[in-house]
Coordinates of C-alpha atoms and ligand atoms in Angstrom, one line a residue:
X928 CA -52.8 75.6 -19.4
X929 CA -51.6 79.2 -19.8
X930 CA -49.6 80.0 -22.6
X931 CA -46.4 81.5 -20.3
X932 CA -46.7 77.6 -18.7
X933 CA -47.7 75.9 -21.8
X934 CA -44.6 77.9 -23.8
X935 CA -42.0 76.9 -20.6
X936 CA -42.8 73.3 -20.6
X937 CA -41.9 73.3 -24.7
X938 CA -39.0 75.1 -24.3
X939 CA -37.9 72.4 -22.0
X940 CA -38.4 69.6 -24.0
X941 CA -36.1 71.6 -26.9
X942 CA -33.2 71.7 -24.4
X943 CA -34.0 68.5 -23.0
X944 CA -34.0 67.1 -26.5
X945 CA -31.2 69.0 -27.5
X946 CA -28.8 68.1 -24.9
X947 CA -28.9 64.5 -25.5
X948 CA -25.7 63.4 -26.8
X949 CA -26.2 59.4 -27.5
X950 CA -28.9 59.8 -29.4
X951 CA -29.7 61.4 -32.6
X952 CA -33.1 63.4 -32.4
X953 CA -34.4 64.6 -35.8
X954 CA -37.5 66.1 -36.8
X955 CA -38.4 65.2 -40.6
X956 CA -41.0 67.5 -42.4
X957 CA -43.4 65.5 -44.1
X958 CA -41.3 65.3 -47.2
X959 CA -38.2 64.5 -45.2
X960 CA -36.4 67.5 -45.1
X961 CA -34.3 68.3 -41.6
X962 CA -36.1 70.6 -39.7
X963 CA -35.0 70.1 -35.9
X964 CA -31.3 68.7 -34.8
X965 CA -29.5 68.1 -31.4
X966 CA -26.3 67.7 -30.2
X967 CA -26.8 63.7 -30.2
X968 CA -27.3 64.2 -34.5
X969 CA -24.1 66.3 -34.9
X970 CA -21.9 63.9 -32.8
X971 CA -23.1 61.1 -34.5
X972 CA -23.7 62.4 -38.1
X973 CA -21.0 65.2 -38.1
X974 CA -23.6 67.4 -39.9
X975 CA -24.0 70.9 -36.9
X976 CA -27.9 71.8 -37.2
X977 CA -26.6 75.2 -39.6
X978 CA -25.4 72.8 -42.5
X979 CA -28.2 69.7 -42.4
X980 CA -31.4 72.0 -41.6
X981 CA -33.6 72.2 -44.9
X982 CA -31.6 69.3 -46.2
X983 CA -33.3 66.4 -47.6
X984 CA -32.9 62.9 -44.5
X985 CA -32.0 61.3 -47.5
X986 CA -28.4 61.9 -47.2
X987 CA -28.1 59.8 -44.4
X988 CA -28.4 57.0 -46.5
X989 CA -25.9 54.7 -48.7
X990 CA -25.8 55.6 -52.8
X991 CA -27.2 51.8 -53.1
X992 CA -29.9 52.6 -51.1
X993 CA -30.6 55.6 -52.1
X994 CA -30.8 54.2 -55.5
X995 CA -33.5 51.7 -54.1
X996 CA -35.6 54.1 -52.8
X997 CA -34.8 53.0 -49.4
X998 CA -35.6 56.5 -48.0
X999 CA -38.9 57.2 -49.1
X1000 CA -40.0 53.6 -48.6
X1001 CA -39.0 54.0 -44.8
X1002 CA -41.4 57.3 -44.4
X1003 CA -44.0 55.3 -46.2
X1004 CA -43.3 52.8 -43.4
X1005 CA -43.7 55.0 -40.6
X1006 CA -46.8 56.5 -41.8
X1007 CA -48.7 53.3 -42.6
X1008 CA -47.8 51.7 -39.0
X1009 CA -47.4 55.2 -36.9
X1010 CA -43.4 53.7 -35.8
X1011 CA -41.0 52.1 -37.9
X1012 CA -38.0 50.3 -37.0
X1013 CA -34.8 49.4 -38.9
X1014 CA -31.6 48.8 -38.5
X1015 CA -28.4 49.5 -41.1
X1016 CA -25.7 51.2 -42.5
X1017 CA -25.9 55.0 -42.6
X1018 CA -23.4 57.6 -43.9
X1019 CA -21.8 60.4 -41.8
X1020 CA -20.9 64.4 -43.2
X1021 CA -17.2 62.9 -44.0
X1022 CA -18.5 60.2 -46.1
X1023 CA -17.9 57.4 -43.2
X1024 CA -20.6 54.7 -42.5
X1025 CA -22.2 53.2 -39.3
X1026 CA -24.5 50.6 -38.4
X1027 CA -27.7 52.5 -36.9
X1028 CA -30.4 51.8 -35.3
X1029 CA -33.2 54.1 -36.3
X1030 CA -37.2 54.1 -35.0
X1031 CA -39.3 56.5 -37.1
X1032 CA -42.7 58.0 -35.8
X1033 CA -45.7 59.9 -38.1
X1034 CA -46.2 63.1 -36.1
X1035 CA -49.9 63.6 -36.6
X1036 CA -51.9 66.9 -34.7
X1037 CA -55.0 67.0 -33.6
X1038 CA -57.2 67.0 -36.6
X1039 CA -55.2 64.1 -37.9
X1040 CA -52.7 65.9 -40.3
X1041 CA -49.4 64.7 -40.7
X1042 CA -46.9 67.4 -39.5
X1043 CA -43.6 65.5 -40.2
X1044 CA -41.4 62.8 -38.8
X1045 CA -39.4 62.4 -35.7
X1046 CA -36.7 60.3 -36.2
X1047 CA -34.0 58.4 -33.3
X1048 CA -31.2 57.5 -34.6
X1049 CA -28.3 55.1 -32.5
X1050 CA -25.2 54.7 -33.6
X1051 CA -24.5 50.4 -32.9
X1052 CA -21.2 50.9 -33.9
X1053 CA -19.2 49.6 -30.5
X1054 CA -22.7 47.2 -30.0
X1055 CA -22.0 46.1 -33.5
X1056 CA -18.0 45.7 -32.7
X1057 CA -19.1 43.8 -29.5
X1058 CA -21.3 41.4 -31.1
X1059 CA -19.2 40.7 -34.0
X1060 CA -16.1 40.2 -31.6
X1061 CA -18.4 38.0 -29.4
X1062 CA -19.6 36.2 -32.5
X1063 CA -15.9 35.6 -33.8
X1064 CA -14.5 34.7 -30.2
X1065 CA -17.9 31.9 -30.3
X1066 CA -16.8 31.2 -33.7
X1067 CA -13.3 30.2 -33.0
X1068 CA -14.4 28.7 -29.2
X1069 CA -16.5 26.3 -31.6
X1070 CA -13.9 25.8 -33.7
X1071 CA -11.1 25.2 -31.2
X1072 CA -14.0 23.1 -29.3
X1073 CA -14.6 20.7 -32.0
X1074 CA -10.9 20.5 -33.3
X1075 CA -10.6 18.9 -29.6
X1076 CA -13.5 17.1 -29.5
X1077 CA -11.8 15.8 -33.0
X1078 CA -8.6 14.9 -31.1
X1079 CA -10.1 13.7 -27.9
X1080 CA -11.7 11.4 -30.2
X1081 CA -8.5 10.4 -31.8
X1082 CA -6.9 10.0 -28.9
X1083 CA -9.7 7.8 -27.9
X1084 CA -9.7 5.7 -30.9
X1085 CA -5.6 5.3 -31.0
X1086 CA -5.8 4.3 -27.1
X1087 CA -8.9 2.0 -27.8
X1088 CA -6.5 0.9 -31.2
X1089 CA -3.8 0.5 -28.7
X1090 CA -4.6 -0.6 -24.7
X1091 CA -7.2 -2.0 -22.8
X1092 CA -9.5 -0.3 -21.5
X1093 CA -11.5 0.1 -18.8
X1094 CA -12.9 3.3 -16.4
X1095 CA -14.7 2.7 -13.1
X1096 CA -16.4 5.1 -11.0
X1097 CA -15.0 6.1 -7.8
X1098 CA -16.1 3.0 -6.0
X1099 CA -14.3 0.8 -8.3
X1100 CA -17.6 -0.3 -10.7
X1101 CA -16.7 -0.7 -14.3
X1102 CA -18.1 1.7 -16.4
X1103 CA -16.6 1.4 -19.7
X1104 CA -14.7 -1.5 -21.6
X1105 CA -13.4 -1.5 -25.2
X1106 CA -12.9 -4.5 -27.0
X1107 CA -9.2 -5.1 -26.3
X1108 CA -10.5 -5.7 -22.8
X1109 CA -13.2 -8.3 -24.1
X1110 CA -11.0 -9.8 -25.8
X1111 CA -7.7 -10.3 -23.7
X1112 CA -10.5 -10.9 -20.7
X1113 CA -13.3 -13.2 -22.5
X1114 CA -16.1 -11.6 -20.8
X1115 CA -18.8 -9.6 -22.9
X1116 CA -18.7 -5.8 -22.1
X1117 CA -22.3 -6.8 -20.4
X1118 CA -20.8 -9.5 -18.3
X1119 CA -17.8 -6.4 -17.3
X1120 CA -20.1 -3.6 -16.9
X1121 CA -21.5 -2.9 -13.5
X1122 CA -19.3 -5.7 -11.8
X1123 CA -15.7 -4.3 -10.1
X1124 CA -12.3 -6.0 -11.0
X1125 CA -12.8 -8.8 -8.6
X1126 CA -13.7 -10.4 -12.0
X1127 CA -10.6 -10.6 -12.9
X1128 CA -8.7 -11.3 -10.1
X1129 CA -6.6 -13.6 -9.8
X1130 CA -5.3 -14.0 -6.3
X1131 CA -2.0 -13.9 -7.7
X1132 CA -1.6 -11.0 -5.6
X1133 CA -1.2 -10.3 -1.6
X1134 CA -3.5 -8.4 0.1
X1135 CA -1.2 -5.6 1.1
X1136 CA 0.1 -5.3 -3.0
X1137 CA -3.9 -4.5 -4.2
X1138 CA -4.1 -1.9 -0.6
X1139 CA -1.1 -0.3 -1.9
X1140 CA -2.4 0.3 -5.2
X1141 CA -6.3 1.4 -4.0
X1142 CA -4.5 4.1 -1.3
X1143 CA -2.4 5.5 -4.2
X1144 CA -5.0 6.0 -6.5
X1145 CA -7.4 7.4 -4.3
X1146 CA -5.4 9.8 -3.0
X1147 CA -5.6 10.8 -6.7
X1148 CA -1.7 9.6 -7.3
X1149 CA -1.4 7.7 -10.7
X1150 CA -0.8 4.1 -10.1
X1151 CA 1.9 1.9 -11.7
X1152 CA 2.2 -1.5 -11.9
X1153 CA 2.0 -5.4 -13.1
X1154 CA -1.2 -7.1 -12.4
X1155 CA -2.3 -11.0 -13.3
X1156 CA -5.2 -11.0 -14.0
X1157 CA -7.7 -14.1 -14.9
X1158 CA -9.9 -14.2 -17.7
X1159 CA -13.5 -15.7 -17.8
X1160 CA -12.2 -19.3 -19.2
X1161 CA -10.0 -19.5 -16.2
X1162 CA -6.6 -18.9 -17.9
X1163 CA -4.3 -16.1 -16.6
X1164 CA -2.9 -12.9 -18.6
X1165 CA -0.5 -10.3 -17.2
X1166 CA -0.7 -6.8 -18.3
X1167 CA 1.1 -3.7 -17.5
X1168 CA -1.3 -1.3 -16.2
X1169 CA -1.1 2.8 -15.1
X1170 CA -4.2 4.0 -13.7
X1171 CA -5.3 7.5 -14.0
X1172 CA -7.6 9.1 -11.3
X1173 CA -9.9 11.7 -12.4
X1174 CA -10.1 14.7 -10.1
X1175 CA -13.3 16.4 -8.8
X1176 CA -13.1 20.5 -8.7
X1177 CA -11.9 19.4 -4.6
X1178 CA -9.0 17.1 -5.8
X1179 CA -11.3 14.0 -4.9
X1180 CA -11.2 11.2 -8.0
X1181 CA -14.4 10.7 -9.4
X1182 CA -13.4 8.0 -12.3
X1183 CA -10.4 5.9 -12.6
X1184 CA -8.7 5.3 -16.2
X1185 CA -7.2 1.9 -16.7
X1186 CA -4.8 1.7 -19.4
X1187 CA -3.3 -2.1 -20.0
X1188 CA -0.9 -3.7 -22.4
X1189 CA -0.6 -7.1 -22.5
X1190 CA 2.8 -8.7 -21.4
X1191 CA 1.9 -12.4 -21.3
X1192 CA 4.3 -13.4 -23.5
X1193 CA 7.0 -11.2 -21.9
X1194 CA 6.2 -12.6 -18.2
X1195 CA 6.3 -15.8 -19.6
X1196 CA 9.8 -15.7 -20.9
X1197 CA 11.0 -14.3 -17.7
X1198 CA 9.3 -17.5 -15.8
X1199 CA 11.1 -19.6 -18.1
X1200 CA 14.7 -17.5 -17.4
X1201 CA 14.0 -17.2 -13.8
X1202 CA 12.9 -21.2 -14.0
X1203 CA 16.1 -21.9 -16.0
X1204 CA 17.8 -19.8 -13.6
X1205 CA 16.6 -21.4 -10.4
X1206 CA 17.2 -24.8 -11.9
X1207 CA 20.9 -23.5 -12.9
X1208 CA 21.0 -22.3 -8.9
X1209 CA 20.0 -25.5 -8.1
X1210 CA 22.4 -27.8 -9.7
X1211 CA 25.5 -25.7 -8.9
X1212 CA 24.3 -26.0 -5.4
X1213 CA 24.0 -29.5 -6.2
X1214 CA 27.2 -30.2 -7.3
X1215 CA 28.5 -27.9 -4.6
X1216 CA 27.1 -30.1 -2.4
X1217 CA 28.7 -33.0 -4.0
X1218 CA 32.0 -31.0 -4.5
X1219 CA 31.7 -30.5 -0.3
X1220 CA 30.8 -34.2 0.2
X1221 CA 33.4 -35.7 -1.6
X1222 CA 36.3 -33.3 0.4
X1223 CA 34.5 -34.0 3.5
X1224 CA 34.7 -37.3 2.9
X1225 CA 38.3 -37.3 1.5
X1226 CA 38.8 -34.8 4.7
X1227 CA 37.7 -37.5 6.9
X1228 CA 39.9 -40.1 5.5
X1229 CA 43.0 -38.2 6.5
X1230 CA 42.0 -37.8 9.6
X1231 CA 41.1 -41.6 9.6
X1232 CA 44.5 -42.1 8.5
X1233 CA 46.3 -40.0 10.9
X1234 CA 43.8 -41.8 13.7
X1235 CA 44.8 -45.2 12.6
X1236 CA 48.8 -44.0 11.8
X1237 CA 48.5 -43.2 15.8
X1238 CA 46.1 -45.7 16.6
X1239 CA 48.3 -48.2 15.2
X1240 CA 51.5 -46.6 17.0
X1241 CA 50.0 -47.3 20.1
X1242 CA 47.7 -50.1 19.7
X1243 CA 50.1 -52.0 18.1
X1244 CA 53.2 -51.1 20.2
X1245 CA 51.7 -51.9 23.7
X1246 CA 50.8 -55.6 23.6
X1247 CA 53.9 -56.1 21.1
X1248 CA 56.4 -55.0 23.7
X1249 CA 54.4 -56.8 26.6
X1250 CA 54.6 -60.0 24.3
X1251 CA 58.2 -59.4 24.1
X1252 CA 59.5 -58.7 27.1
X1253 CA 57.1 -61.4 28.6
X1254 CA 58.9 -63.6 26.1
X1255 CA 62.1 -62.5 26.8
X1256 CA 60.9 -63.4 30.5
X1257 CA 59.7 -66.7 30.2
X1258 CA 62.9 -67.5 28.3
X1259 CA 64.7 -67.3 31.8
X1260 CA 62.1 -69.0 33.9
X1261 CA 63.4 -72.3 32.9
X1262 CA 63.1 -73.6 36.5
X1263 CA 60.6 -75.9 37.7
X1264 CA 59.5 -73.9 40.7
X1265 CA 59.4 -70.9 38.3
X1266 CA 56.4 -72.2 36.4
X1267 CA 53.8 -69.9 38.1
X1268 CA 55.5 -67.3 37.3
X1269 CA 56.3 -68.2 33.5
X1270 CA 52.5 -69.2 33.5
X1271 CA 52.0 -65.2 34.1
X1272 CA 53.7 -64.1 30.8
X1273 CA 52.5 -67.2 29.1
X1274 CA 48.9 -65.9 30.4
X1275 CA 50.0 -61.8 29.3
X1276 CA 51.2 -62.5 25.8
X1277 CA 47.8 -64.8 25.4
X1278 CA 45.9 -61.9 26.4
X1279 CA 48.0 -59.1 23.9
X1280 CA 47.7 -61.5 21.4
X1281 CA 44.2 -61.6 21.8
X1282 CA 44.2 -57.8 22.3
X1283 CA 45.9 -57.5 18.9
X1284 CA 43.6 -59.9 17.2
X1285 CA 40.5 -57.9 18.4
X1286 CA 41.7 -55.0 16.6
X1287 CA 42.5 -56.8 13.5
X1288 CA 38.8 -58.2 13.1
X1289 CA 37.6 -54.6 14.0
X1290 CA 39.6 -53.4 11.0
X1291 CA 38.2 -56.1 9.3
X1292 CA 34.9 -55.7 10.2
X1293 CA 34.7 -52.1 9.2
X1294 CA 36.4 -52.9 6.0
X1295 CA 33.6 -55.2 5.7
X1296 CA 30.7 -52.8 6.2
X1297 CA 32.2 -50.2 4.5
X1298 CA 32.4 -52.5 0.9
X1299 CA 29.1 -53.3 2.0
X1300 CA 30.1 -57.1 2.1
X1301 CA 28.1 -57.9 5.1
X1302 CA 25.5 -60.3 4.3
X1303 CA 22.5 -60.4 6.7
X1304 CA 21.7 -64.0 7.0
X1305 CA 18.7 -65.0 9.6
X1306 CA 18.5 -68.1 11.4
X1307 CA 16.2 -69.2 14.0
X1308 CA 17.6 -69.8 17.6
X1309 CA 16.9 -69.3 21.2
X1310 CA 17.4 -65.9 22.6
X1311 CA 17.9 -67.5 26.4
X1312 CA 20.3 -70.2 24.8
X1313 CA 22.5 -67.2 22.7
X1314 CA 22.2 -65.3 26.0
X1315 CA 24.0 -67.7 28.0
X1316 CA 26.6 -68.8 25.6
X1317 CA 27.4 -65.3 25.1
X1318 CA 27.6 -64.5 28.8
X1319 CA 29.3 -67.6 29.4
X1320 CA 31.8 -66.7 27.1
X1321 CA 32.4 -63.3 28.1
X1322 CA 32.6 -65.0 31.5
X1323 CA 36.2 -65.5 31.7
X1324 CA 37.4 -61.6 31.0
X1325 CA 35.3 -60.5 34.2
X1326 CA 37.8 -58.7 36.4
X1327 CA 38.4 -61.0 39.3
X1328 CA 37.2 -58.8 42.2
X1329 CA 33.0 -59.1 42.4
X1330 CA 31.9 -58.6 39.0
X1331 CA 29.0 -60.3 38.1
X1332 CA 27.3 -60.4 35.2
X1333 CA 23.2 -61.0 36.0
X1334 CA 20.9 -62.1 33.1
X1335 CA 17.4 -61.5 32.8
X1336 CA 15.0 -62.6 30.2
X1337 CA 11.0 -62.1 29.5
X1338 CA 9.0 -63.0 26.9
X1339 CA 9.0 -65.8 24.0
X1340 CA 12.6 -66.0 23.2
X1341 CA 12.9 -67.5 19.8
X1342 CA 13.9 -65.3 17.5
X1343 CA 14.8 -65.0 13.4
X1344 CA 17.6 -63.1 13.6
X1345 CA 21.3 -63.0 12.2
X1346 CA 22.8 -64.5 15.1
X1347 CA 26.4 -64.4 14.3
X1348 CA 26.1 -60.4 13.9
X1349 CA 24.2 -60.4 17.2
X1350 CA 26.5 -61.7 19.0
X1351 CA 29.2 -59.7 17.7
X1352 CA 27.4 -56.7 18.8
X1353 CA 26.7 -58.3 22.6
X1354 CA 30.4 -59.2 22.7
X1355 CA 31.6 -55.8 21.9
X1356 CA 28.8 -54.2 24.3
X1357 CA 29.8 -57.1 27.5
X1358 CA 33.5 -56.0 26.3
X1359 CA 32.8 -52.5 27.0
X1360 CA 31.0 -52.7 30.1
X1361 CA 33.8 -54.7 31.8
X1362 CA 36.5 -52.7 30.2
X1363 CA 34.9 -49.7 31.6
X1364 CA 33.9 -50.5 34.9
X1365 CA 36.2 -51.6 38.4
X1366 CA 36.5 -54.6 39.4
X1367 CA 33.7 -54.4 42.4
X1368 CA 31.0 -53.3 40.1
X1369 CA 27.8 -55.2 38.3
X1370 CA 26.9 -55.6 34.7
X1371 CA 23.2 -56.5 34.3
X1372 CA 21.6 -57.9 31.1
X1373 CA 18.2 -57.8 30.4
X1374 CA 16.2 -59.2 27.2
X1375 CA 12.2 -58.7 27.0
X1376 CA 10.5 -60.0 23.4
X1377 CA 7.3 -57.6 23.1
X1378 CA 5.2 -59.0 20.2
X1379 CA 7.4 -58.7 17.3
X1380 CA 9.9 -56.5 19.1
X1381 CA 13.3 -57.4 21.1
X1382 CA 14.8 -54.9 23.3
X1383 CA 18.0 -56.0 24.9
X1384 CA 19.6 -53.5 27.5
X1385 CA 23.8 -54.1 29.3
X1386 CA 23.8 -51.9 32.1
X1387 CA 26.9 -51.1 33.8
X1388 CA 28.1 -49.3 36.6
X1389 CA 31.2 -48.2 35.2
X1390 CA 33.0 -45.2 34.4
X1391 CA 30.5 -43.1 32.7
X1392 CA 30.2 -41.2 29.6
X1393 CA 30.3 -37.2 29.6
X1394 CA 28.1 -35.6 28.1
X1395 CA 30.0 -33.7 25.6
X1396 CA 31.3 -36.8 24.3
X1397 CA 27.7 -38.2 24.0
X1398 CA 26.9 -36.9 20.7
X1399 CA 30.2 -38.5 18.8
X1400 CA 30.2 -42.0 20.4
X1401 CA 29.3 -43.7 17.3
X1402 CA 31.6 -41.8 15.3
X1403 CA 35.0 -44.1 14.0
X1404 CA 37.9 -43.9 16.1
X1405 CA 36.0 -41.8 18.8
X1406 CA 37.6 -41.9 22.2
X1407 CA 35.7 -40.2 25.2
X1408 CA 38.2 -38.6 27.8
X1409 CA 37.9 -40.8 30.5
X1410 CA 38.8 -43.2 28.3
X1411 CA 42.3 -42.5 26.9
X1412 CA 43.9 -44.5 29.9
X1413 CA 42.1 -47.5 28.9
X1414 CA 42.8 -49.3 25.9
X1415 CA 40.6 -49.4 22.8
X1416 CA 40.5 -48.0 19.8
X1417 CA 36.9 -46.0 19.1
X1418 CA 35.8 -48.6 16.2
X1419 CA 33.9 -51.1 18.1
X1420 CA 30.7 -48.7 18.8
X1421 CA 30.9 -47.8 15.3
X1422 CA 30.9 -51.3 14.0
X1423 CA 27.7 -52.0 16.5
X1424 CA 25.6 -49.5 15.4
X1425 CA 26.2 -50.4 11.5
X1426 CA 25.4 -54.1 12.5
X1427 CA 22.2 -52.7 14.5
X1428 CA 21.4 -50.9 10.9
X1429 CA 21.4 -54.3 9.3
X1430 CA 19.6 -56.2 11.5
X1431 CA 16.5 -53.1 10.9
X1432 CA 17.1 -52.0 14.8
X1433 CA 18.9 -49.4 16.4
X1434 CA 20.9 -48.7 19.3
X1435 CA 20.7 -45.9 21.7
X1436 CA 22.4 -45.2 25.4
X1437 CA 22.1 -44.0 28.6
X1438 CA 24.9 -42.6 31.2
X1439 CA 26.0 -40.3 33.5
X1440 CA 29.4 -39.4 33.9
X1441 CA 30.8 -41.8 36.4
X1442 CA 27.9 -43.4 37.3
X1443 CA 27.7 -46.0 35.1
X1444 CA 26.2 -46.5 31.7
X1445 CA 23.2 -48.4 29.6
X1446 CA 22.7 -49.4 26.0
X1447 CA 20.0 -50.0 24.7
X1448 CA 19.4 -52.7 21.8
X1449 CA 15.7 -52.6 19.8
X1450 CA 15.6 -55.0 16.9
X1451 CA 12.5 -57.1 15.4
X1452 CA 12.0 -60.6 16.5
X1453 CA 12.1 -61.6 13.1
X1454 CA 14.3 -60.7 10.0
X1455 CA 14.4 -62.5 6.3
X1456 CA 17.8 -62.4 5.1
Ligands
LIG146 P1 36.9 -48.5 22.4 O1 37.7 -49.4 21.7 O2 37.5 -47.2 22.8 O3 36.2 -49.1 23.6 P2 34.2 -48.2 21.3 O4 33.8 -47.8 20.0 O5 33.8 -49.5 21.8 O6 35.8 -48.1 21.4 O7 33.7 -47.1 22.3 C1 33.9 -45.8 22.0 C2 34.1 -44.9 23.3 O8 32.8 -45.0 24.0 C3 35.0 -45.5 24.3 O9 36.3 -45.0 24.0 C4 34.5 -44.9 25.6 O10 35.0 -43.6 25.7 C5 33.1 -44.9 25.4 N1 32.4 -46.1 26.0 C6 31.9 -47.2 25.3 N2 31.3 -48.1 26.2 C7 31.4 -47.5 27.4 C8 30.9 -47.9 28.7 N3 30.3 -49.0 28.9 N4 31.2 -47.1 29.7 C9 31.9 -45.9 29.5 N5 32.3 -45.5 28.3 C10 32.1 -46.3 27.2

């Protein structure tokens, strides 16, 4: 290479060397002394090339390590290996120190003579800073790390100490039990693991309850609540349960936490209050009821009072003045050829009289049935026999234009019945079907025994019942409308279908208004009294 080339090229690296401001570029002599320095050595060491040239590399160093020879042992270094590396503190012109990093090389020419030592020096100062500031922030992550790792752990423990728990994944599988959940649930955390909380269910719950509390949770909501639950030997617990979803980085739960107390005891108090409660409910609407009865009943004896009080007014009145002013009237027949017509009020007050005397045995009747002094007592007879005495008897109030009574009878006619009760009720039925029918119309009676039944049926072509006043006939003193012009007095229905009771039958009708009613008699065959 020429020398004008060879001379350029080395007076580039000087300036190329000498510009370089991070780095400290020294040349060492072979005892150490300065004998090259950039602008990178002044700005770190503070030393301009002037005052550190001919100066022994030594400076650079701490007193202590100075002391130790640290220096010399370091160019000892770099000549043994060719490059030396170390890192440390080193000492600036104003006394200040700095953690370095330095590399040493031997400079050796071509016969192999050592010329001196280049040395690098960097200052690690802000590296240093860094690191240390990265150690201390790791230092007191770690720290702040494990003091809440520490107090997860004692929350964990106090919560274990405290609740029952359980987490499940997202799909509802248990994952984790502690032993308060064992314990209140009987299962082992084996039997629990891997299995959902169907386990426990109790089917205490509806449907629509348990779907309430899944949508909630899942759409990551905390869940509330008081759950039954039923434990592995089949008895039932309640405990108060929140449930915490766990949320994904995208707000979906991944785990559920279960946290329970047990409130068994508490549930079972309130069972007992709201059993107490009920049964307190119960008998005031018990007595209520009874309170209510007993004015109804008092209610309906006023009114039976006032119906009798007018009842009485009328019923009585009527056949008493008929009796006397047919008395009054029979007193002036006194002529022979006057006795048809003293017959006729001899035959009126016979018939108020006996008008009178049927609502006197009504009274008594009822006062009888309503003592409960009416003794059932069966006999056997002929139900044809009965049948025609009865009708035979009845015979004479027939109105004197056309009506006929017909009888009809099937079946084997001896029965076991109470007959004097039975007749009684046929009476008052043949009473009633006359009464309320005109004098060109028919009555029928018709009897058919079926095995160990009797159904006995007076039709008539009377008057009718309306149908509004259907549903009271058998109530006391109950009148329909189209009645009021007739006499009678509303007991004798009343008095049949308590004498139907006794004799284990019942009695039901038939009728249209004004075209003529049927009742309807069913009674067994046989009755022991
Ligand atoms: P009463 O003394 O009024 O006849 P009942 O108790 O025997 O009393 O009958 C009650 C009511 O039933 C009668 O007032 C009448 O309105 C109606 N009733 C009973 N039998 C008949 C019948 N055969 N035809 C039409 N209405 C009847």
């Amino acid at each position: 290479m020429p020398e004008k080339l060879l001379h350029r090229k080395q007076e580039s690296y000087r300036i190329l060397i000498e510009s370089v401001k991070d780095y400290a570029i020294i040349i060492l002599d072979p005892q150490g002394h300065v004998i090259s320095w950039n602008q990178g050595a002044e700005q770190i060491k503070g030393y301009t090339a002037d005052e550190i040239i001919g100066k022994h590399f030594s400076v650079f160093y701490t007193d202590k390590e100075k002391a130790e020879g640290e220096p010399e042992r370091n160019l000892r270094e770099a000549l043994k290996l060719g490059r030396f590396e170390d890192e440390g503190l080193r000492v600036r012109k104003d006394g200040s120190q700095f953690w370095a990093n330095v590399v040493f090389s031997s400079l050796i020419d071509e016969e192999g003579q050592l010329i001196g030592f280049g040395k690098l020096t960097r200052d690690l100062t802000n590296r240093k800073k860094a690191e240390s500031e990265i150690e201390q922030l790791t230092t007191h992550l770690e720290e702040r790390l494990q003091k809440s790792e520490t107090e997860v752990f004692d929350y964990k423990q106090a919560l274990d100490e405290a609740a029952i728990v359980a987490i499940t994944n997202q799909k509802g599988i248990i994952t984790h039990v502690n032993e308060n959940f064992c314990r209140i649930s009987k299962y082992s955390k084996e039997e629990l693991l891997g299995q959902d909380h169907r386990i426990i269910n109790s089917g205490y719950h509806s449907k629509a309850f348990i779907r309430e509390l899944w949508v909630t949770i899942a759409n990551g909501k905390i869940w509330r609540g008081e759950l039954k639950n039923k434990a592995k030997d089949g008895s039932y617990y309640w405990v108060d349960t929140t449930i915490v979803p766990f949320l994904n980085e995208q707000r979906k739960p991944y785990q559920y936490l279960a946290i329970r107390s047990d409130i068994t005891k508490r549930k079972a108090v309130e069972e007992e209050l709201h059993r107490a409660n009920e049964e307190l409910e119960n008998k005031v609407k018990e007595r209520t009821y009874e309170l209510t009865q007993a004015l109804e009943r008092e209610k309906e004896l006023n009114e039976m009072k006032s119906r009798f009080v007018s009842l009485a007014s009328h019923e009585f009145r009527t056949p008493l003045s008929t009796i006397l002013s047919s008395m009054a009237l029979v007193e002036h027949y006194t002529e022979p050829e006057q006795a048809a017509k003293r017959m006729k009020h001899i035959d009126r007050i016979k018939s108020s009289v006996k008008n009178l005397t049927n609502i006197l045995d009504d009274f008594l009747s009822l006062e009888k049935l309503e003592h409960g002094s009416v003794d059932v007592r069966s006999t056997e007879f002929d139900l044809k026999e009965f049948l025609t005495d009865v009708t035979d008897e009845i015979d004479g109030l027939l109105k004197r234009k056309c009506q006929i009574l017909h009888l009809h009878i099937e079946g084997d006619t001896s029965l076991c019945q109470d007959k004097k009760i039975l007749r009684n009720v046929l009476l008052n039925l043949l009473s009633n079907a006359i009464k309320y029918s005109p004098e060109e119309k028919q009555i029928w009676v018709r009897a058919e025994v079926k095995g160990k039944e009797v159904l006995l049926t007076v039709r008539d072509e009377g008057i009718g019942i309306p149908a509004e006043a259907q549903p009271h006939l058998f109530s006391k003193f109950y009148r329909a409308g189209n009645a009021v012009n007739i006499q009678g007095t509303g007991l004798g229905l009343h008095i049949v279908k308590r004498y139907m009771e006794l004799m284990n039958g019942n009695i039901s009708f038939e009728s249209k208004d004004g075209k003529g009613t049927t009742f309807i008699l069913q009674f067994p065959k046989t009755i022991t009294s």
